[in-house]
PDB file of C-alpha atoms in Angstrom:
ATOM      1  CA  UNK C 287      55.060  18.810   0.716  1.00  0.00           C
ATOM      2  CA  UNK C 288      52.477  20.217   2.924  1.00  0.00           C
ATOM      3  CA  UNK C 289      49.026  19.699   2.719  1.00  0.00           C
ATOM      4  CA  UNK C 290      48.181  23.827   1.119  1.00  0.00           C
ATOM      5  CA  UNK C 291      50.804  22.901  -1.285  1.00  0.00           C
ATOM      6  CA  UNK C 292      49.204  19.855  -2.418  1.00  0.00           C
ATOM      7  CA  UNK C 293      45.825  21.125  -2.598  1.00  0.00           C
ATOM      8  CA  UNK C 294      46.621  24.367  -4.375  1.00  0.00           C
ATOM      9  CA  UNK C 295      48.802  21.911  -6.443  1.00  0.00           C
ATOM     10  CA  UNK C 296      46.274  19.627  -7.241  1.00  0.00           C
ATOM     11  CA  UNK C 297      43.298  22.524  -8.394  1.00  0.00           C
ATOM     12  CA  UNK C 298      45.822  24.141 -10.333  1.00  0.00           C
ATOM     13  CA  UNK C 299      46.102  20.376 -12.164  1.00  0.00           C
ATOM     14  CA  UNK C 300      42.127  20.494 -12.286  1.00  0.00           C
ATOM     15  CA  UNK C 301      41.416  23.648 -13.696  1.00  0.00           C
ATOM     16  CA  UNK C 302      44.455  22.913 -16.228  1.00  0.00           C
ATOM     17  CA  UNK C 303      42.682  19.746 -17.234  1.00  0.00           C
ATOM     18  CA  UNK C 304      39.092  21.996 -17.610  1.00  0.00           C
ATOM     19  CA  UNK C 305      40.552  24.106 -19.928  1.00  0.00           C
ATOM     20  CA  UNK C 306      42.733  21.580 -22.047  1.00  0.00           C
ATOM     21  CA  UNK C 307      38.887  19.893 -22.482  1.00  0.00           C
ATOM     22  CA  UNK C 308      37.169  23.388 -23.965  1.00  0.00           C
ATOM     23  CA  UNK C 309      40.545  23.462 -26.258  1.00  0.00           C
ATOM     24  CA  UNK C 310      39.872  19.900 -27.322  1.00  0.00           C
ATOM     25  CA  UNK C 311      36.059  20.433 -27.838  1.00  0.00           C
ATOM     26  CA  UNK C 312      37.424  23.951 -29.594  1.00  0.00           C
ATOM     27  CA  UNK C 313      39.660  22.237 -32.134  1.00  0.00           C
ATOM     28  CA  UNK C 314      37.132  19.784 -32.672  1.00  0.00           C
ATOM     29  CA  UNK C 315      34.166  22.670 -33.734  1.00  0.00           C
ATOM     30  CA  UNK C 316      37.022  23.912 -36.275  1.00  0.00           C
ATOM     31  CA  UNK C 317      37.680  20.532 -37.817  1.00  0.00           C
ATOM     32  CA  UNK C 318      34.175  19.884 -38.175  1.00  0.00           C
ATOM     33  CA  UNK C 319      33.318  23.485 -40.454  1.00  0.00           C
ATOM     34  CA  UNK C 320      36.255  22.307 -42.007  1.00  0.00           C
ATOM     35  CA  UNK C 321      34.945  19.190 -43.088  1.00  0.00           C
ATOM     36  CA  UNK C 322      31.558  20.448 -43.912  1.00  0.00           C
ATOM     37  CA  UNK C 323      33.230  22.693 -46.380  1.00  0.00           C
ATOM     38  CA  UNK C 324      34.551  19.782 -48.606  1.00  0.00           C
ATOM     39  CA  UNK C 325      31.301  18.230 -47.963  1.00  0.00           C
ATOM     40  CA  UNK C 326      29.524  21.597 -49.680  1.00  0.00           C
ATOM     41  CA  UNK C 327      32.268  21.629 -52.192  1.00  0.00           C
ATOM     42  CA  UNK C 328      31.674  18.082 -53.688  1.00  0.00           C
ATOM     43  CA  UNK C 329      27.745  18.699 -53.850  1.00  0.00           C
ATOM     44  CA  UNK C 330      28.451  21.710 -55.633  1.00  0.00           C
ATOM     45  CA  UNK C 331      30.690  19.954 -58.265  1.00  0.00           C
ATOM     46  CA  UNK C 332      28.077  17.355 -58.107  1.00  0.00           C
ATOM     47  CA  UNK C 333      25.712  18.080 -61.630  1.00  0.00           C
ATOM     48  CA  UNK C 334      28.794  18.732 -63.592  1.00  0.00           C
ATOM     49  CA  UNK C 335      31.339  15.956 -62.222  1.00  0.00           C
ATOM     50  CA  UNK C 336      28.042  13.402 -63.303  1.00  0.00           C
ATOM     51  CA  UNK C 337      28.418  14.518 -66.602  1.00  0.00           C
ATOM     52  CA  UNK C 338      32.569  13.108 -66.452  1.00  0.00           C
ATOM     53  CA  UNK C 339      33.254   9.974 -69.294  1.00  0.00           C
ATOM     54  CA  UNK C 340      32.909   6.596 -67.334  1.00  0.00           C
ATOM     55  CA  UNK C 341      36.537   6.143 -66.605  1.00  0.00           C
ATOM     56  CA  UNK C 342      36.483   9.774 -64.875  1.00  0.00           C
ATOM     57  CA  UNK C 343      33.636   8.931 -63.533  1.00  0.00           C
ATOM     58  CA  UNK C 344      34.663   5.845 -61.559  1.00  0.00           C
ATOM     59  CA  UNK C 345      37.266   7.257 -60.463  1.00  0.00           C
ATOM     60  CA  UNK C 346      35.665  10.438 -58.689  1.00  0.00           C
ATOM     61  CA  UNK C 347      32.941   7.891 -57.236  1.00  0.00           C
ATOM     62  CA  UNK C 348      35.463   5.636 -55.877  1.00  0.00           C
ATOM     63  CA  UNK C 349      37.235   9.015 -54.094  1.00  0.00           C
ATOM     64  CA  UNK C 350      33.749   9.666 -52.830  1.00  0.00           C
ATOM     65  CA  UNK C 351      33.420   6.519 -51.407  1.00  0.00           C
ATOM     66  CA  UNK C 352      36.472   6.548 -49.275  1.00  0.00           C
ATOM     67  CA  UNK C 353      35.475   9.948 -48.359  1.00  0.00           C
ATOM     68  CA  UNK C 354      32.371   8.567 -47.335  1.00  0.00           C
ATOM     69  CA  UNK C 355      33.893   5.841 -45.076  1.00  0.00           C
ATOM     70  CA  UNK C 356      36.355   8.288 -43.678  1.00  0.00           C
ATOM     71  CA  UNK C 357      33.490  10.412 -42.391  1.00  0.00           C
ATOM     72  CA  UNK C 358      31.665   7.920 -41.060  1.00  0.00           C
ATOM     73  CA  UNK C 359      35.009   7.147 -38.654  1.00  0.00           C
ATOM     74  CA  UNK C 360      35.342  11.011 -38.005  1.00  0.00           C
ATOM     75  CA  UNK C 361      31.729  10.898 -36.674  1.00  0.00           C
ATOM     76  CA  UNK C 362      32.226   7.965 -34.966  1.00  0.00           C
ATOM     77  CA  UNK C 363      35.161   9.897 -33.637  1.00  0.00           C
ATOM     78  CA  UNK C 364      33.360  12.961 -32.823  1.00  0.00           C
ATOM     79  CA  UNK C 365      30.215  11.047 -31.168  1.00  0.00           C
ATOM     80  CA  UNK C 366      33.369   9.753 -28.753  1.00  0.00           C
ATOM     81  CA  UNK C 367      35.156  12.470 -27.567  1.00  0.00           C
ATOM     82  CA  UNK C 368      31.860  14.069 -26.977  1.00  0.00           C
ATOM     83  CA  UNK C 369      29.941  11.816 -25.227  1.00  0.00           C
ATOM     84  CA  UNK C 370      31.242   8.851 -23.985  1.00  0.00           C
ATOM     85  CA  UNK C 371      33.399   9.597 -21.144  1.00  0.00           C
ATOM     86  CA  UNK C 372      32.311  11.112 -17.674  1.00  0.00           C
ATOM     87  CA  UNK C 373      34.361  13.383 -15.829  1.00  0.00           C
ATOM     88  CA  UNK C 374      34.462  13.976 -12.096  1.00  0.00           C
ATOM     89  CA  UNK C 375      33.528  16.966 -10.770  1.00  0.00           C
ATOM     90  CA  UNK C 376      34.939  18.949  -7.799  1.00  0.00           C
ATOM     91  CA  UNK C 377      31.601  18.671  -5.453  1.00  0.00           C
ATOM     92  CA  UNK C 378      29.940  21.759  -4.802  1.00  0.00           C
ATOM     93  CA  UNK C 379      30.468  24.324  -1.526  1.00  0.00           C
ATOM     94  CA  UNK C 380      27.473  22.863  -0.291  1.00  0.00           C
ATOM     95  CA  UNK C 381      28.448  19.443  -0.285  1.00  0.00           C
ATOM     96  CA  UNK C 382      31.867  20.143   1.006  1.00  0.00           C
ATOM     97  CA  UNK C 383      30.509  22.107   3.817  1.00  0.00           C
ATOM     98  CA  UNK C 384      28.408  19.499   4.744  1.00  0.00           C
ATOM     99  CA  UNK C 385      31.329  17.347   4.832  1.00  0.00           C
ATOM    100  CA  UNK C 386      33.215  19.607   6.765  1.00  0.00           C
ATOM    101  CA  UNK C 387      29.862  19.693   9.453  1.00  0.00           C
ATOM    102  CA  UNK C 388      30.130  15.932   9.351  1.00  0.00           C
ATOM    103  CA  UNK C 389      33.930  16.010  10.415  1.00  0.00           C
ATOM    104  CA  UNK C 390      33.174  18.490  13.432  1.00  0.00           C
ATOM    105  CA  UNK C 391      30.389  15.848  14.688  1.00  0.00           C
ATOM    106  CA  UNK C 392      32.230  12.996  14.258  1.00  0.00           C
ATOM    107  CA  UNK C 393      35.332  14.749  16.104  1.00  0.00           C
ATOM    108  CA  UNK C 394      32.672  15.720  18.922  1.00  0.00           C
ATOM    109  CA  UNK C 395      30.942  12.423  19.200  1.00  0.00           C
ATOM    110  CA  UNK C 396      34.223  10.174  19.353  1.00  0.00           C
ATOM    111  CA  UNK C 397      36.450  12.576  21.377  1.00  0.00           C
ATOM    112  CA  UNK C 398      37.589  11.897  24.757  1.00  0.00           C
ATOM    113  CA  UNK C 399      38.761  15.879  25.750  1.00  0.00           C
ATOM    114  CA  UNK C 400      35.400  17.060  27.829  1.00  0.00           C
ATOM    115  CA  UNK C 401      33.856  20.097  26.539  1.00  0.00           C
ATOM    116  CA  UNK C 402      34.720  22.461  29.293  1.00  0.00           C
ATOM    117  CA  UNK C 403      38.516  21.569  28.834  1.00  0.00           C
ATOM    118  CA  UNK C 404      40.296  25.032  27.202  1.00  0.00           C
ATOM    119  CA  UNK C 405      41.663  22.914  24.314  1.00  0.00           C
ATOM    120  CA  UNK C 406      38.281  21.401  23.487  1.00  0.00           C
ATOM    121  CA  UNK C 407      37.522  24.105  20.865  1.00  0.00           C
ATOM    122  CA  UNK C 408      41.242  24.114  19.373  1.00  0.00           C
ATOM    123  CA  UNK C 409      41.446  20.581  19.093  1.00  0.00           C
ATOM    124  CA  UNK C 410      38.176  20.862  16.977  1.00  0.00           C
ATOM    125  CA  UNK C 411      39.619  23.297  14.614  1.00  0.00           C
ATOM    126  CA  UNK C 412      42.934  20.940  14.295  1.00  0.00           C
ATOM    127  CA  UNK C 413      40.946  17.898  13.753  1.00  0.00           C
ATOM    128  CA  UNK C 414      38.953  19.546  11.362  1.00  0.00           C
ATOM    129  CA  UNK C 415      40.890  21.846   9.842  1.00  0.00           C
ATOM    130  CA  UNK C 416      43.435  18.727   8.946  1.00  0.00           C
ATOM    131  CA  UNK C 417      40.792  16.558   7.865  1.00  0.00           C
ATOM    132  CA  UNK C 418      39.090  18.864   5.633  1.00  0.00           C
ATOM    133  CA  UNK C 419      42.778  19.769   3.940  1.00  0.00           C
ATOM    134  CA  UNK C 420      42.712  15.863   3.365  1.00  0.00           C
ATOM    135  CA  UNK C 421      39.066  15.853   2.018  1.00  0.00           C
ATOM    136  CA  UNK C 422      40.578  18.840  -0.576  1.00  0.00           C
ATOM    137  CA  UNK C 423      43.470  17.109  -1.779  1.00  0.00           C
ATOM    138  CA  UNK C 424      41.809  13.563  -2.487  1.00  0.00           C
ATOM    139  CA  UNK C 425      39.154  14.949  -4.480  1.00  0.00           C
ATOM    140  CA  UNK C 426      41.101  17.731  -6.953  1.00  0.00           C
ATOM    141  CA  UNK C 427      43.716  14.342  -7.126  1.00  0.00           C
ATOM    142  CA  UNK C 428      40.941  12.133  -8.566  1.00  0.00           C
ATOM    143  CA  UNK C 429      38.337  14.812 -10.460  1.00  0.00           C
ATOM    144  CA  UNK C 430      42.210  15.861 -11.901  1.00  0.00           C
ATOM    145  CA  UNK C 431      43.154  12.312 -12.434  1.00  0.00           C
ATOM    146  CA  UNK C 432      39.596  11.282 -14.238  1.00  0.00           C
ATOM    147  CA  UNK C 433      39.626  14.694 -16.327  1.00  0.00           C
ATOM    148  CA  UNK C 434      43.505  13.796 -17.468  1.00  0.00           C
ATOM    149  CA  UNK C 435      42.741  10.308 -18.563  1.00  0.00           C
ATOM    150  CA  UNK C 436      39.770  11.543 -20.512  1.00  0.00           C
ATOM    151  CA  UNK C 437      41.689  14.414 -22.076  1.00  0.00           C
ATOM    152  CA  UNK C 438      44.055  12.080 -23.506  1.00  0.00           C
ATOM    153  CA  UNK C 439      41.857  10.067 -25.008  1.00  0.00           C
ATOM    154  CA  UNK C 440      39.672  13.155 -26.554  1.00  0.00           C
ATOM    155  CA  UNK C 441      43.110  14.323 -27.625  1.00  0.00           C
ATOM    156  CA  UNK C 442      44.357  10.617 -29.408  1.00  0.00           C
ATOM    157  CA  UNK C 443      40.289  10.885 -31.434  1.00  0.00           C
ATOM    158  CA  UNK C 444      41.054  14.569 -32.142  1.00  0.00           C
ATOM    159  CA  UNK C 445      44.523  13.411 -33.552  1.00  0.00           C
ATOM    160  CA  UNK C 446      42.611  10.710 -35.527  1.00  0.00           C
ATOM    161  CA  UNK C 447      40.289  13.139 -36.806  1.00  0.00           C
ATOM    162  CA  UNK C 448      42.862  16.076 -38.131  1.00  0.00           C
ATOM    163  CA  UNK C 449      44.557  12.736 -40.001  1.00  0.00           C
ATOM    164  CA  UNK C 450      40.873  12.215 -41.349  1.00  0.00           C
ATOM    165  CA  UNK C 451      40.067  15.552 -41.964  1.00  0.00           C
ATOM    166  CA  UNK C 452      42.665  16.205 -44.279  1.00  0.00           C
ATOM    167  CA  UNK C 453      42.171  12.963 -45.597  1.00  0.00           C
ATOM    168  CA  UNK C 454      39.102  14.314 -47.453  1.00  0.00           C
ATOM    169  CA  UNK C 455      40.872  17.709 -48.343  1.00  0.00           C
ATOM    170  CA  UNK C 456      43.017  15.786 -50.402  1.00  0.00           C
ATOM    171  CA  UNK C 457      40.420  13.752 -52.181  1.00  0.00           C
ATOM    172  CA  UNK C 458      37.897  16.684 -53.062  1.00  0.00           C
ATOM    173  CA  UNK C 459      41.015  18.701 -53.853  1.00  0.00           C
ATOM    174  CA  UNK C 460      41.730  15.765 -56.365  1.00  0.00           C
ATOM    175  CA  UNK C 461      37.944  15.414 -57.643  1.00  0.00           C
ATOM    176  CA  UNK C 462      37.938  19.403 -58.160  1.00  0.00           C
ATOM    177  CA  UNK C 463      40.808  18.780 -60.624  1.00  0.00           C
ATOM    178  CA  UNK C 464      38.652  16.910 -62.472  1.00  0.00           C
ATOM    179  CA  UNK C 465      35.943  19.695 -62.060  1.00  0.00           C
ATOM    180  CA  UNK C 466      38.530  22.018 -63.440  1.00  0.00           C
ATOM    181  CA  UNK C 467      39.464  19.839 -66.092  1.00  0.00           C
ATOM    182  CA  UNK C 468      35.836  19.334 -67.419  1.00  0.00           C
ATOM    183  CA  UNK C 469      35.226  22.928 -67.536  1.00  0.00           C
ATOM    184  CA  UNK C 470      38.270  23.939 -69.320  1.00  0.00           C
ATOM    185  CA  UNK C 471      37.595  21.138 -71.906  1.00  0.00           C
ATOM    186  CA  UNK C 472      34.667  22.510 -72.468  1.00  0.00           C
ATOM    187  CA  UNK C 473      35.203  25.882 -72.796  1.00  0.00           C
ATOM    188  CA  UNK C 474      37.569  24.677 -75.728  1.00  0.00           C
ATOM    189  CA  UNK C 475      35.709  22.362 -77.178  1.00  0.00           C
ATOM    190  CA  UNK C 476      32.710  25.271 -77.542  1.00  0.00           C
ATOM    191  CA  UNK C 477      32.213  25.690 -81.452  1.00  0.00           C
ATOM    192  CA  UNK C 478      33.488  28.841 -82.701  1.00  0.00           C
ATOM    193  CA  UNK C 479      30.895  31.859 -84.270  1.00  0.00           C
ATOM    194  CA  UNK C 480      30.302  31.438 -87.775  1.00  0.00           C
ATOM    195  CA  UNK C 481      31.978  34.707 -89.213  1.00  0.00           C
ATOM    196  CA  UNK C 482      29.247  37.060 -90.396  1.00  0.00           C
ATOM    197  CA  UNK C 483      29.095  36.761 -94.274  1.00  0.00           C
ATOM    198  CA  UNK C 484      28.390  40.340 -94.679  1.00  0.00           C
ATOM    199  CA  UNK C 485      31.956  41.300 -95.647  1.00  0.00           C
ATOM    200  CA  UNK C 486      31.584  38.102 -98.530  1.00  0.00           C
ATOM    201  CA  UNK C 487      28.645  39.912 -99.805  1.00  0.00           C
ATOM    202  CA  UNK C 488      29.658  43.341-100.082  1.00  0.00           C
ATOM    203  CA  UNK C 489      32.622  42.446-101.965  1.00  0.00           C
ATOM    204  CA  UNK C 490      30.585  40.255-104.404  1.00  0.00           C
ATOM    205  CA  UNK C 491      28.912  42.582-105.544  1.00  0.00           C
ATOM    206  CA  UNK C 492      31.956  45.074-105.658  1.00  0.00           C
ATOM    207  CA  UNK C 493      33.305  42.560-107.924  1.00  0.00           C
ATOM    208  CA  UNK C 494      29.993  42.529-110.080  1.00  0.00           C
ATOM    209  CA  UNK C 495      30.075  46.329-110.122  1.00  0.00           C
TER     210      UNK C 495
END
């Protein structure tokens, strides 16, 4: 494979990686409004879930408990895929035409072909031209290499926290049953209105009539 093919190989690999990283850190924003809606869901349920029998009661605190330990490990989670791993950069035009300066001294200095010779200025462009398509191709292969390795990792803690995530769906799904619950049995157990005892009366004195 030539050396264009590798270089236009290797960006396409970089900018790939880029991308996969703002899907990652996309998915990630989503899971994280998801989770603060079950967080905002069990403090509204709070007052009346507190007002549960004891048995109830235990049992809703020990579901917020593990919900409490599994968001600890999806922040943990989060802190890591956001800032604990560095990825490599592509340098900037100015730094890779400085490079590219560098390789047309170092060509000039260390040359043996005098200046005046017709293929002086040809075998510059060659020598640099070559170089320079080496340059390219090392760094997209490591900046892609560095981004890929980190990508997978963001991806295994974004894996962890969907597992999490809907973890805690499932437990304030189950302590809203009980929120449910309460409310029904309370709505049942409200005591009926007293029947107005103006029909009684009437006939009473119907009857006295």
């Amino acid at each position: 494979m030539d050396l264009e093919k590798r270089i236009d190989l290797y960006r396409t690999e970089y900018l790939f990686q880029i991308d996969m990283k703002e899907k990652i850190y996309t998915r990630m924003a989503i899971f994280s409004v998801f989770i603060t809606g079950c967080i905002t869901a069990n403090f509204t349920m709070l007052d009346s879930l507190l007002k549960l029998p004891q048995t109830q009661l235990a049992i809703v605190v020990g579901f917020w408990i593990w919900s409490l330990w599994i968001l600890i490990c999806i922040i943990m989670n989060i802190y890591a895929i956001s800032g604990s791993k560095y990825d490599k950069l592509v340098n900037s035009n100015g730094e890779m035409e400085q490079h590219r300066v560098a390789l047309k001294r170092h060509f000039i200095n260390n040359t043996v072909t005098p200046s005046n010779d017709p293929s002086y200025t040809q075998e510059i462009e060659e020598y640099v031209n070559k170089q320079f398509k080496l340059y390219l191709v090392e760094l997209y292969a490591e900046c892609s290499s560095a981004y890929f390795l980190n990508n997978v990792d963001r991806q295994t803690k974004l894996t962890k926290i969907a597992g999490y995530s809907y973890l805690i769906l499932v437990f304030t799904l189950i302590v809203s049953m009980f929120f449910i619950f309460q409310k029904l049995e309370g709505k049942f157990d409200e005591p009926k209105p007293k029947h107005s005892t103006t029909t009684t009366t009437t006939t009473h004195k119907s009857n006295q009539g």
